[in-house]
Coordinates of C-alpha atoms in Angstrom, one line a residue:
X1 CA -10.0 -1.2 -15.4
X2 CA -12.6 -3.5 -13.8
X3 CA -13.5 -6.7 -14.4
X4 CA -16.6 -8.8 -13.3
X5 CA -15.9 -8.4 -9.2
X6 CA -15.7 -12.3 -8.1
X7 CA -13.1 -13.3 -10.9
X8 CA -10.8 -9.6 -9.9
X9 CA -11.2 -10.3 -6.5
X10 CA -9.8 -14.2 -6.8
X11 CA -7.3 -12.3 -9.4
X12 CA -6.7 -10.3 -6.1
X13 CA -6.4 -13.0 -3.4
X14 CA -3.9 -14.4 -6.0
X15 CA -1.8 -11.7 -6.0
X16 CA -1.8 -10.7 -2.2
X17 CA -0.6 -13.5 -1.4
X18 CA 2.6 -13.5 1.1
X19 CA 6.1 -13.2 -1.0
X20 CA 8.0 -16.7 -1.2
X21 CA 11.5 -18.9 -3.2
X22 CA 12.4 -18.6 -7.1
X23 CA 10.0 -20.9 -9.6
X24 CA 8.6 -21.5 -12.9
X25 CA 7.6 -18.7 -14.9
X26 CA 4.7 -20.3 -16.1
X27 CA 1.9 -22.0 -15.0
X28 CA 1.8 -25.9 -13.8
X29 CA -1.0 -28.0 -14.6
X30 CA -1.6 -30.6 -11.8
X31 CA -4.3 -32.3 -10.0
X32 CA -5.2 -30.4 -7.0
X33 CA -3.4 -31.5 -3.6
X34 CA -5.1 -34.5 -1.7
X35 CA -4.9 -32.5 1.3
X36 CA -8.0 -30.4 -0.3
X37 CA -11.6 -30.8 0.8
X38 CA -14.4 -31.1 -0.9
X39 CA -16.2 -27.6 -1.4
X40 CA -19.1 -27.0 0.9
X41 CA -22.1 -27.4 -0.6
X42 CA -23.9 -25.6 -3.0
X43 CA -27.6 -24.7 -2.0
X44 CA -29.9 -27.0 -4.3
X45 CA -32.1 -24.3 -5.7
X46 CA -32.5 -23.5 -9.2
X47 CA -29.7 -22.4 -10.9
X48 CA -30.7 -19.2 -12.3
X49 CA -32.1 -18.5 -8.6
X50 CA -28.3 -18.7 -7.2
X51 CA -26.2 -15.6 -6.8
X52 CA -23.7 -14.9 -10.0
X53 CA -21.0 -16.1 -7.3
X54 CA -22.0 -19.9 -6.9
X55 CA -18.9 -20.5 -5.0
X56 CA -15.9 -19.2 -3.7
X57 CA -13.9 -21.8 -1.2
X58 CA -10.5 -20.7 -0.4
X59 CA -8.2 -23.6 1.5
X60 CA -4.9 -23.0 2.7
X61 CA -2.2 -25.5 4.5
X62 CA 0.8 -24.1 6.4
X63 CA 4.0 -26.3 6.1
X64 CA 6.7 -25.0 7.9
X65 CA 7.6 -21.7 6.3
X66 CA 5.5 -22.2 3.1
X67 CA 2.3 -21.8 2.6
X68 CA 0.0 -23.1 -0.3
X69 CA -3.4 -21.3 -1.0
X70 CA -6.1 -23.2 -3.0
X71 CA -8.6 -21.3 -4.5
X72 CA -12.2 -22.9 -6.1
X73 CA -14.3 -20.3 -7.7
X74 CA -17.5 -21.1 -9.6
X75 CA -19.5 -17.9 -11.6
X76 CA -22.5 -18.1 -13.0
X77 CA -23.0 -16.2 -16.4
X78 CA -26.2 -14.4 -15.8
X79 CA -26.2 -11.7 -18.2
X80 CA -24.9 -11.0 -21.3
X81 CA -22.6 -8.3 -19.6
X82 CA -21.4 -10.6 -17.2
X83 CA -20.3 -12.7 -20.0
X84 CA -18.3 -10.2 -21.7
X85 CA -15.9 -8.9 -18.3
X86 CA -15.9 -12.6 -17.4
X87 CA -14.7 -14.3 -20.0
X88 CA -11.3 -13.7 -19.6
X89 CA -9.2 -14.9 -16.4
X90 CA -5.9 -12.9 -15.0
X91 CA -4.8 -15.1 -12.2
X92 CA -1.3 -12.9 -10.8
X93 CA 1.6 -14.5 -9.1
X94 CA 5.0 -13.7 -8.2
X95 CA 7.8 -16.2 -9.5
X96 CA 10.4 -15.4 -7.3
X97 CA 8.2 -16.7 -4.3
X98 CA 6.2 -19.5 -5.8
X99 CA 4.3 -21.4 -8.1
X100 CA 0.9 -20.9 -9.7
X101 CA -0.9 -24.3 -10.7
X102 CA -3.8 -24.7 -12.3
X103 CA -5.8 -27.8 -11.5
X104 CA -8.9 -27.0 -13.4
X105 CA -11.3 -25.2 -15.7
X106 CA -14.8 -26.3 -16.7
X107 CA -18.0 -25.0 -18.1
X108 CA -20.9 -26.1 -16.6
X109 CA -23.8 -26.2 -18.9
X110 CA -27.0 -28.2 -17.5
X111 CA -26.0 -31.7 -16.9
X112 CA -22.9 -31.7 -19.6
X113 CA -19.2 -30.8 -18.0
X114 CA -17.0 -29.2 -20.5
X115 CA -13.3 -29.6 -19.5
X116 CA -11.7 -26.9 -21.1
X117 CA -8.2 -27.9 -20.0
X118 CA -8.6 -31.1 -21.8
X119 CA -10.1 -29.7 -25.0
X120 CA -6.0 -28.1 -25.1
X121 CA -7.1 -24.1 -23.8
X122 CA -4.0 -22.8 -21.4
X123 CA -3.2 -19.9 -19.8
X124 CA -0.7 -17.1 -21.3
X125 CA 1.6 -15.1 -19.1
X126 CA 2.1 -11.4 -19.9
X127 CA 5.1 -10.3 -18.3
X128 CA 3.7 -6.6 -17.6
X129 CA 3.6 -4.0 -14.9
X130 CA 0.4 -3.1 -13.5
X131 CA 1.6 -0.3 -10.9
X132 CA 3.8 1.6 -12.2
X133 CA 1.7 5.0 -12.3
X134 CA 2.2 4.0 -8.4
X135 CA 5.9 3.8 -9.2
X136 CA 6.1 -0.1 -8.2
X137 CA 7.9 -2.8 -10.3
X138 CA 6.1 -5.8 -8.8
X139 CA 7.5 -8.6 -10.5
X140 CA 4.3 -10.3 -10.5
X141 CA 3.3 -12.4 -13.8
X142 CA -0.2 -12.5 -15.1
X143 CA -1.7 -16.0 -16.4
X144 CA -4.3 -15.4 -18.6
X145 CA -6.8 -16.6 -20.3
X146 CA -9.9 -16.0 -22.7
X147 CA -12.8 -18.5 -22.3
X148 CA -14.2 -20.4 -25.4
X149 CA -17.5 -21.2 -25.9
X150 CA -18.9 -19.7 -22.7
X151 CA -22.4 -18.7 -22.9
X152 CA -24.7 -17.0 -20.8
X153 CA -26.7 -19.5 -18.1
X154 CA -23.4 -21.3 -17.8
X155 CA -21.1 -21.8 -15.0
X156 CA -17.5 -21.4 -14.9
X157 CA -15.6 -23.4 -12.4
X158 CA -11.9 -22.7 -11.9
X159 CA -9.7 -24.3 -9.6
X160 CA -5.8 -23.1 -9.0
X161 CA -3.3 -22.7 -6.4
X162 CA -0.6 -20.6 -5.1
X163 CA 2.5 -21.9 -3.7
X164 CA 5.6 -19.9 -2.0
X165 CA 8.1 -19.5 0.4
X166 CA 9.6 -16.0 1.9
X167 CA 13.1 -16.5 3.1
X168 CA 13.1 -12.8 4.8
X169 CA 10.3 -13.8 7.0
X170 CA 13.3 -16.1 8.9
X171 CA 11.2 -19.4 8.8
X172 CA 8.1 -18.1 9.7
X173 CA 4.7 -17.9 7.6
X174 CA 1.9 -15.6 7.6
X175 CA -1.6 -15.0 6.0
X176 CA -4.5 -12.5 5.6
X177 CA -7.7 -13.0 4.1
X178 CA -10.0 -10.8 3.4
X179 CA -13.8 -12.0 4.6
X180 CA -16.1 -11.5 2.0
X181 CA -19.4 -10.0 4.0
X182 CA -23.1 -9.1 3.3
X183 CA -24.6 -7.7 1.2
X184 CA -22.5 -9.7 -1.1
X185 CA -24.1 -12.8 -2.0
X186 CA -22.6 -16.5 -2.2
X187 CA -24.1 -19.4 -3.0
X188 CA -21.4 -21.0 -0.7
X189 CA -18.1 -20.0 0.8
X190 CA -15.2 -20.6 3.2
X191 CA -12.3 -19.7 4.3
X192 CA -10.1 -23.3 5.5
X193 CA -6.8 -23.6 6.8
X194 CA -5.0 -26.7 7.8
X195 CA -1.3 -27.2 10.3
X196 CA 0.0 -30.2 11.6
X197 CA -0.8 -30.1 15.3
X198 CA 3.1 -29.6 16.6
X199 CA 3.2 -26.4 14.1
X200 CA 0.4 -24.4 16.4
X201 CA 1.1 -21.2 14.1
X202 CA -1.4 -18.3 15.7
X203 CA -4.4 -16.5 14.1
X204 CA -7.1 -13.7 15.1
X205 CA -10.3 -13.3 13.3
X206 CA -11.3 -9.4 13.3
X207 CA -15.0 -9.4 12.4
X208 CA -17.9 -8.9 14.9
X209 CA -19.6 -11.8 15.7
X210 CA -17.5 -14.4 14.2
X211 CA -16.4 -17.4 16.1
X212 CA -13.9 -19.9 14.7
X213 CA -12.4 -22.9 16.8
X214 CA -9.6 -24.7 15.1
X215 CA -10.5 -28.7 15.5
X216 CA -7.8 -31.7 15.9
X217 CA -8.3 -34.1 12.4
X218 CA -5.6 -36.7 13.1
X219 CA -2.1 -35.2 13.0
X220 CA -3.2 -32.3 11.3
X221 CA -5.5 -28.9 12.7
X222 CA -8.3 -27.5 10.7
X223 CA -9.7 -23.8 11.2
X224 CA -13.1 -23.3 8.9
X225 CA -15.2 -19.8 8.6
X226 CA -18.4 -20.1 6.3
X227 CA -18.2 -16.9 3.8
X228 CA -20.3 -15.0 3.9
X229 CA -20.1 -13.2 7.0
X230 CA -23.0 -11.3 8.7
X231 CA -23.0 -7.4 7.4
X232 CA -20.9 -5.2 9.2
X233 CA -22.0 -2.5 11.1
X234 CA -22.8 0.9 9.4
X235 CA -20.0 3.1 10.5
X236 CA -19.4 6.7 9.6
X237 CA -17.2 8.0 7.7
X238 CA -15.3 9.9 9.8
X239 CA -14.7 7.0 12.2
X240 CA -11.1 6.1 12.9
X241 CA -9.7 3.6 10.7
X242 CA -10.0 0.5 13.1
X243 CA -13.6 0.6 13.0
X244 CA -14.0 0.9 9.3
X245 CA -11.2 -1.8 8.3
X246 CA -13.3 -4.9 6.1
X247 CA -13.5 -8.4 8.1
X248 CA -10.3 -10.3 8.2
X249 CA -9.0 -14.0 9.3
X250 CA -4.8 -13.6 10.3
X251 CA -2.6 -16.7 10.8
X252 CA 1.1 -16.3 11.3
X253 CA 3.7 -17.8 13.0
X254 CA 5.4 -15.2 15.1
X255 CA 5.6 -15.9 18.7
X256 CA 4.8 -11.9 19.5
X257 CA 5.4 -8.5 18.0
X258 CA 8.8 -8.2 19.9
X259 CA 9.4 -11.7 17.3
X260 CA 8.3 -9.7 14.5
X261 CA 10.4 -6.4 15.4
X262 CA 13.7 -8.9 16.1
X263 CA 13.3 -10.7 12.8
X264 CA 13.6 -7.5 10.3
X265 CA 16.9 -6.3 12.3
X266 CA 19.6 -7.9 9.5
X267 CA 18.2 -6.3 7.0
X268 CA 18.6 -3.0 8.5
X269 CA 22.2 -3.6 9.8
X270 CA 24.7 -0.9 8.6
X271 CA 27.8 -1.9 9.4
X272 CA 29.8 -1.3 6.5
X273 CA 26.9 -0.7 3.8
X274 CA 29.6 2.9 3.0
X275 CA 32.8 2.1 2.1
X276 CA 35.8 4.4 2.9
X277 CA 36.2 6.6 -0.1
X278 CA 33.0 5.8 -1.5
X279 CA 30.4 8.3 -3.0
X280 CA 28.2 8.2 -0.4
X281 CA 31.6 8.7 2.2
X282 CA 32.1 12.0 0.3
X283 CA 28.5 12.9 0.6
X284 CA 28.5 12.3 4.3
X285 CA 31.7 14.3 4.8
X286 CA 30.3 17.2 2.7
X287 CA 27.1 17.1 4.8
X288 CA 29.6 17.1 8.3
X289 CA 31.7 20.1 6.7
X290 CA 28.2 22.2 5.6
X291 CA 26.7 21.7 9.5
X292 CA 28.4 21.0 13.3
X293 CA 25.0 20.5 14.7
X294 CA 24.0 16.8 14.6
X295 CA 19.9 18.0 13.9
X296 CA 21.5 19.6 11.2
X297 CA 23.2 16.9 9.9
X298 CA 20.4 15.1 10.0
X299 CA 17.7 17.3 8.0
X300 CA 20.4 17.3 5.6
X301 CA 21.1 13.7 5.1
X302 CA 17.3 13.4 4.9
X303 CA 17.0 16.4 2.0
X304 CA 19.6 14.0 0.0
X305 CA 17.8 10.9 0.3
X306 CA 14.1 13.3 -0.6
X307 CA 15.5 15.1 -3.1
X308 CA 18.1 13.0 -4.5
X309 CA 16.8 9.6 -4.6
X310 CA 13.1 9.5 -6.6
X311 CA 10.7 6.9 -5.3
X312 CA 10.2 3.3 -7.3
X313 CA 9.2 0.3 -5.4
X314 CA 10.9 -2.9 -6.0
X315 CA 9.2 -6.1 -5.1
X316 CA 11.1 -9.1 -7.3
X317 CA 14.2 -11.1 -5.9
X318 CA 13.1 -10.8 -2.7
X319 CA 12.2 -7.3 -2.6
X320 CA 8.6 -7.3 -0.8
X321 CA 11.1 -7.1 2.4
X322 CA 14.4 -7.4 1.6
X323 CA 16.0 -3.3 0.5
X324 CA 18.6 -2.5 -1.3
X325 CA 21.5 -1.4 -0.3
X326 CA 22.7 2.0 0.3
X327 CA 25.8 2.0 -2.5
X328 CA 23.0 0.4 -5.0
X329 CA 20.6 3.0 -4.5
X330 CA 23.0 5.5 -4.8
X331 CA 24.2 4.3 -8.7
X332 CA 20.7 3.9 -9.3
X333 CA 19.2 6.7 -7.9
X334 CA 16.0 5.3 -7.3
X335 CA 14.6 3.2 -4.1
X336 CA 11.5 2.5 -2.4
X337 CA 10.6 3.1 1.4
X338 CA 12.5 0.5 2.7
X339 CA 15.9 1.1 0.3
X340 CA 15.7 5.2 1.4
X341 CA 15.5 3.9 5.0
X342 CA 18.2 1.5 5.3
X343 CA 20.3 4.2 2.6
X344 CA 19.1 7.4 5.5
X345 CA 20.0 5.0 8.4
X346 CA 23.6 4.5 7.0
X347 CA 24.2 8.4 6.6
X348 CA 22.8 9.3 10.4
X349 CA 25.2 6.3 12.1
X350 CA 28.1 7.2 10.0
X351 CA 28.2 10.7 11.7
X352 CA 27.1 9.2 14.7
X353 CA 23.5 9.9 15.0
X354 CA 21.4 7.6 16.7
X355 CA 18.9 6.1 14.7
X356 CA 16.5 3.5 14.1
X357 CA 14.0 1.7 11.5
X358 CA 9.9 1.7 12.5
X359 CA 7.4 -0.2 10.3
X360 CA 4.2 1.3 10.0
X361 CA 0.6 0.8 8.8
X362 CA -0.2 3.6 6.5
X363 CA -4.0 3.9 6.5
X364 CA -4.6 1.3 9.3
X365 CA -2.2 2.8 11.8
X366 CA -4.7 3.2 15.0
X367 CA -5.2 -0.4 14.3
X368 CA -2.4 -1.9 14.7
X369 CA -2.8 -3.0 18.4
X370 CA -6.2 -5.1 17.5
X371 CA -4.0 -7.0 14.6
X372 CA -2.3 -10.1 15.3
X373 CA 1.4 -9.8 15.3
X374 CA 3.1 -10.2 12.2
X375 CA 4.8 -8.6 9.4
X376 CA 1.9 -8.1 7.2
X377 CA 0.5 -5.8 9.3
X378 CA 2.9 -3.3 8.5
X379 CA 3.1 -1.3 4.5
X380 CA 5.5 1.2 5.4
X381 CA 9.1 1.8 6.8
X382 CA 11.1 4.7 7.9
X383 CA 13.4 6.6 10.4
X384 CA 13.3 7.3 14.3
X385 CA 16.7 9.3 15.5
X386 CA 17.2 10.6 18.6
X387 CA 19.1 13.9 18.6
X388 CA 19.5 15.5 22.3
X389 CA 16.6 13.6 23.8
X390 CA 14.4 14.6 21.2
X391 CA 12.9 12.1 18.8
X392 CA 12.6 12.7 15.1
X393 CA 10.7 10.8 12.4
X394 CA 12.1 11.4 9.1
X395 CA 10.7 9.7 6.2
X396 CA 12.8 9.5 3.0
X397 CA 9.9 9.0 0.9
X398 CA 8.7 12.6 2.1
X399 CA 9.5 15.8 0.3
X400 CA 11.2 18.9 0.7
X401 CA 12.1 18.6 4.0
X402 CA 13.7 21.2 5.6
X403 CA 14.8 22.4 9.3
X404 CA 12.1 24.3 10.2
X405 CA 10.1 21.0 9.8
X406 CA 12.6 18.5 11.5
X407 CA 10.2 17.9 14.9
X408 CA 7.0 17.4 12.6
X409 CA 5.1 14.2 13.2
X410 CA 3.6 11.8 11.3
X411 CA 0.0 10.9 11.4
X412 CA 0.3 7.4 11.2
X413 CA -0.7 5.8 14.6
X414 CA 1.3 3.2 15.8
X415 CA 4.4 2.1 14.7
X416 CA 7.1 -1.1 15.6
X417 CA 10.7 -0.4 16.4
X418 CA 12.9 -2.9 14.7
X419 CA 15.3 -3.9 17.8
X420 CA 17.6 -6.3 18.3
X421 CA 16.0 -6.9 21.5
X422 CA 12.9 -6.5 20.2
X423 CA 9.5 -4.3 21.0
X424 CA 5.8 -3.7 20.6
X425 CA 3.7 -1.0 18.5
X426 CA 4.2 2.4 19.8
X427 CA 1.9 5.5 19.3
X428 CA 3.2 8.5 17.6
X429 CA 2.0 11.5 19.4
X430 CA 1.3 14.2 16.7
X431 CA 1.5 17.5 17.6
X432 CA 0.7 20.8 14.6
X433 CA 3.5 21.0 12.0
X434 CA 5.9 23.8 12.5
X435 CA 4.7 25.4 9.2
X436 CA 1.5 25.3 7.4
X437 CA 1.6 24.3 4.2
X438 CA 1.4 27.9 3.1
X439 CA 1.7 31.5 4.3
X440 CA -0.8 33.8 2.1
X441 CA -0.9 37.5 2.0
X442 CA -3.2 39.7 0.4
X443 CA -3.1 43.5 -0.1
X444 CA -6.2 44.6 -0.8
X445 CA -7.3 48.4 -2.6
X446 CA -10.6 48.6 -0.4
X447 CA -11.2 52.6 -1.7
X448 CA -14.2 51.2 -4.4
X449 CA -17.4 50.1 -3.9
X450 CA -18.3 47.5 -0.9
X451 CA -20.5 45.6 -2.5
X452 CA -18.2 45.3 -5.8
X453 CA -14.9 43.0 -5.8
X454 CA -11.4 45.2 -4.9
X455 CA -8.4 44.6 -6.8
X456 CA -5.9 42.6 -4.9
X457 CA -2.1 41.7 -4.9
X458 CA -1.9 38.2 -3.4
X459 CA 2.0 36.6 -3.0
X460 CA 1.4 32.9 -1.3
X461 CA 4.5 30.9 0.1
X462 CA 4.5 27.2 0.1
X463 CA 6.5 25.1 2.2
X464 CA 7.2 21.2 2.5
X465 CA 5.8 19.3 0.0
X466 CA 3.0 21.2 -1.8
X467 CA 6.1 23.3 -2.5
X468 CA 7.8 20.6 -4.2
X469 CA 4.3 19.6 -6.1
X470 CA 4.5 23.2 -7.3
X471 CA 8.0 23.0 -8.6
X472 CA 7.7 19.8 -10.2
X473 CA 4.3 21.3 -11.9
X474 CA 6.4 24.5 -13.0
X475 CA 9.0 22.3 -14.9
X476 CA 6.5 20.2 -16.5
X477 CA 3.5 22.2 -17.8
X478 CA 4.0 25.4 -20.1
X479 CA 2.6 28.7 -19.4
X480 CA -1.0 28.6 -20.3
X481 CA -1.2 25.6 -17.5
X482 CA 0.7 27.4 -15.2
X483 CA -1.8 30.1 -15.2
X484 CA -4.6 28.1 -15.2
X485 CA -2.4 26.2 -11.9
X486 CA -2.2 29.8 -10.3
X487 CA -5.8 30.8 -10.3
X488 CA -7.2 27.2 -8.7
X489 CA -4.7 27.5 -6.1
X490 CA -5.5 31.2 -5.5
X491 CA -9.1 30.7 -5.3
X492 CA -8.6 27.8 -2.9
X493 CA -6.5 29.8 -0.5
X494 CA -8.2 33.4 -1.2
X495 CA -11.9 32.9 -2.6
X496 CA -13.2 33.7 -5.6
X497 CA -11.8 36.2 -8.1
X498 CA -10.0 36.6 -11.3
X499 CA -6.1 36.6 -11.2
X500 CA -3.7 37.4 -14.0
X501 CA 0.2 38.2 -13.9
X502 CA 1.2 35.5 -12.1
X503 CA 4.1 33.7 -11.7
X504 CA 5.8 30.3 -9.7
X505 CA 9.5 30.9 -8.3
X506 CA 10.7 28.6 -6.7
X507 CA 13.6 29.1 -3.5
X508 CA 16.1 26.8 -3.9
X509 CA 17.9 27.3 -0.4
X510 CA 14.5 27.4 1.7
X511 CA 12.8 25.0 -0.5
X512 CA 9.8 27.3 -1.2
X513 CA 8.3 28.4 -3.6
X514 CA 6.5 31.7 -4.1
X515 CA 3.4 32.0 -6.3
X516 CA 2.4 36.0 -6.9
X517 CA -0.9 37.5 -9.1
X518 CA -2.4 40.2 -9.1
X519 CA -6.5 40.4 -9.8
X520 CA -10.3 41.2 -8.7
X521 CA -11.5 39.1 -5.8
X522 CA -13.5 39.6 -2.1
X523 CA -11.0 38.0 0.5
X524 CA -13.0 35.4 2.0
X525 CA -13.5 36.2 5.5
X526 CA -12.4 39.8 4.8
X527 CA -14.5 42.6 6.3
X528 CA -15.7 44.9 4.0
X529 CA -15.8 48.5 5.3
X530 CA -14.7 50.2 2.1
X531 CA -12.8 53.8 2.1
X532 CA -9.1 52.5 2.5
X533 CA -6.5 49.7 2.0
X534 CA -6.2 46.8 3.7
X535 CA -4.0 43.4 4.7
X536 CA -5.0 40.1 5.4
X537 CA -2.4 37.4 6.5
X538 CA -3.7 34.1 6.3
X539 CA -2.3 29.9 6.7
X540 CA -3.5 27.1 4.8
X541 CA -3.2 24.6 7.4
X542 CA -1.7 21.5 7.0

């Protein structure tokens, strides 16, 4: 899976950057823009004394709504393992949003240039899916190449772009860089963008210690950081996620988050998204006839979209932003956050239930309020409805959801309400789920020894969605791995023993499912008195 780091990270710059309009399907080979500046320079020490990443000068100009990034990499081949993971490029782009062109490929070898694009070597696309055991369908292409005649004490020096354009960002632009840091080593680096002056698009650096002043060139304005930065502070593990999050550079356009929270509001209009007579118009009147109670109502129209609808992210034609409709994901069956969101919305205003889209930052949550505001800050989307004064989050992508867990919260940290009026980040409050994520039980023969194991009868209930792990596990493993699945769990949630007889039954009206064995084991915790029979009633907390 991995590849030399400095050609997978540009492979990674590549690919993150921000989704843009349709072009070519494979890659152009041009000169590199004139607006490009010539790389900073090198350090002139001996070449086998520079870092295996010589250079690594990333340049990007902001035109109205597109943006183009320029990427000039140069490796040094210090080892004959470095030659074999770095002689082959993958340079991934997204044709729906923009262009990739190359503008040049050389080996460096002592004082002789070998142009590799002249000597007729081009880049293949593979049209393949990289994340799909992450249930995505990307889109994104993959240029590639395999270097001839490279050789160990050369330098590689590759030069491409990325062009593109998202229409669903409204005319706006946006950027983030990641800011390569000590203890990794360049030889040089920097990070350069370039606006015309009327333009005035915003940015925020988030690294300690960094200063960056954007400086007036003529017509145009140049922002510069030298890569690499200083090392980071040592933080510890358990430190929220703000303080832990890797050096970045933002630019974006938006005038504020209440811009960013007003921009996303058409695509989560749903104003006749279900047509009279439709499908999903029977599926809201079944759900109106089953329950009076609008909470009711709306853990049901959530359990549809769960259970129902399986999870597969979408990101070509537009779909980095852009969900599908509700009638679409219905024939289809199968959406990501943002199509079970907008599909969820539909169902809760059709029987009147006030509701509303929030992005959210799934592992970067608590830092939303440091980030600059733009969309790209956000990786998640899902439900807030208001039912009686009390607020609900209900995530389609969840599982097993049932009533008893309506008023659960998530632990994401802020989110954005997407208003027509706009707003800024608000902070979930979490409070403990209604349910842990199991009830145990243990009936214990305590009569033997004290020092010797007692034979127990141990019946565990799970709820939410370790329940729907174990029914999905039940369907798809036979029995041998279901009783190997029965013991782990036991021993997690009991302690050590030896368990036999069991069995997985799953409750289709509650959701639950019920695992039961019988076996040898010392409860941990338990107090061991000996003489009698006893009971323990544990929860695995969430």
């Amino acid at each position: 899976m991995k590849r030399f780091v400095v050609v997978k990270a540009v492979a990674l710059a590549a690919a993150g950057l921000p989704a843009l309009a349709w072009a070519s399907e494979t890659p152009l080979y041009q000169p590199a823009p004139a607006w490009v500046a010539a790389p900073p320079a090198v350090p002139a020490t001996p070449v086998d004394e520079l870092p295996p990443l010589v250079l690594l000068d990333f340049q990007k100009r902001i035109e109205g709504d597109r943006l183009t990034s320029y990427v000039h990499q140069r490796t040094r081949i210090a080892s004959a393992e470095m030659l074999s993971q770095a002689a082959t490029l993958t340079l991934p782009w997204a044709p729906d949003k923009g262009d990739l062109i190359v503008h040049g490929l050389t080996i460096l070898r002592g004082d002789q240039r070998i142009d590799l694009l002249a000597k007729g070597q081009k880049f293949t696309v593979l049209r393949r899916e990289q994340s799909l055991e992450q249930r995505e369908l990307t889109g994104i292409l993959t240029a590639t190449l395999a270097v001839e005649g490279l050789e160990v004490g050369d330098q590689l020096d590759l030069r491409f772009s990325v062009t593109g354009r998202d229409p669903a960002l409204g005319g706006r632009v946006q950027d983030v860089v990641a800011l390569p840091a000590l203890p990794l080593r360049i030889g040089a680096g920097r990070v350069r963008y370039l606006w015309s002056n009327d333009s005035a698009p915003k940015y925020k650096l988030l690294a300690d210690g960094v200063v960056a002043t954007p400086a007036r060139k003529g017509d145009m304005t140049e922002l510069s950081v030298a890569l690499p930065l200083a090392k980071p502070k040592d933080m510890p593990e358990d430190a929220p996620a703000r303080y832990r999050r890797p050096p970045l550079i933002e630019v974006a356009s938006f005038a504020d988050w209440a811009d960013v929270s007003r921009t996303f509001v058409p695509l989560y209009k749903t104003d006749g998204l279900i047509a009279p007579g439709s499908a999903l118009a029977n599926e809201v009147a079944a759900i109106q006839k089953a329950d009076a109670t609008p909470i009711g109502r709306a853990q049901r129209a959530l359990e549809l979209v769960q259970d129902k609808i399986r999870y597969l992210a979408v990101g070509m034609d537009g779909g980095n932003y852009v969900p599908q409709t509700p009638a679409k994901t219905w024939e289809v069956r199968y959406g990501d956050c943002k199509a079970k969101t907008l599909m969820l919305l539909a169902l809760l205003h059709a029987m009147g239930i006030e509701a509303e889209p929030v992005v959210a930052s799934i592992g970067l949550g608590d830092a939303v309020p440091d980030r600059l505001p733009s969309a790209a800050a956000f990786n998640h989307v899902f439900v807030r409805a208001t039912i009686g004064g009390q607020v609900l989050w209900l995530d389609g992508t969840g599982s097993n959801a049932r009533l008893p867990d309506i008023h659960d919260t998530p632990g994401v940290g802020y989110v954005l309400p997407i208003r027509a009026a706009g707003a800024t980040p608000i902070l979930i409050e979490t409070h403990p789920n209604a349910r842990p994520i199991a009830s145990v039980t243990i009936d214990a023969d305590e009569s033997g020894a004290v020092d010797l194991p007692s034979p127990v009868e141990v019946t565990m209930v799970a709820h939410g969605p370790m329940a729907a792990q174990l029914r999905a596990a039940k369907s798809q493993i036979g029995p041998k791995e279901q009783r190997e699945l029965i013991s782990t769990i036991l021993q997690q949630a009991v302690g050590e023993g030896q368990f036999a007889d069991g069995t997985i039954t799953p409750d289709a009206a509650t959701g639950d499912v019920v695992v039961r064995a019988k076996g040898w084991s010392t409860p941990a915790g338990a107090s061991r008195t000996g003489g009698a029979s006893a009971r323990w009633v544990g929860r695995w907390a969430s």
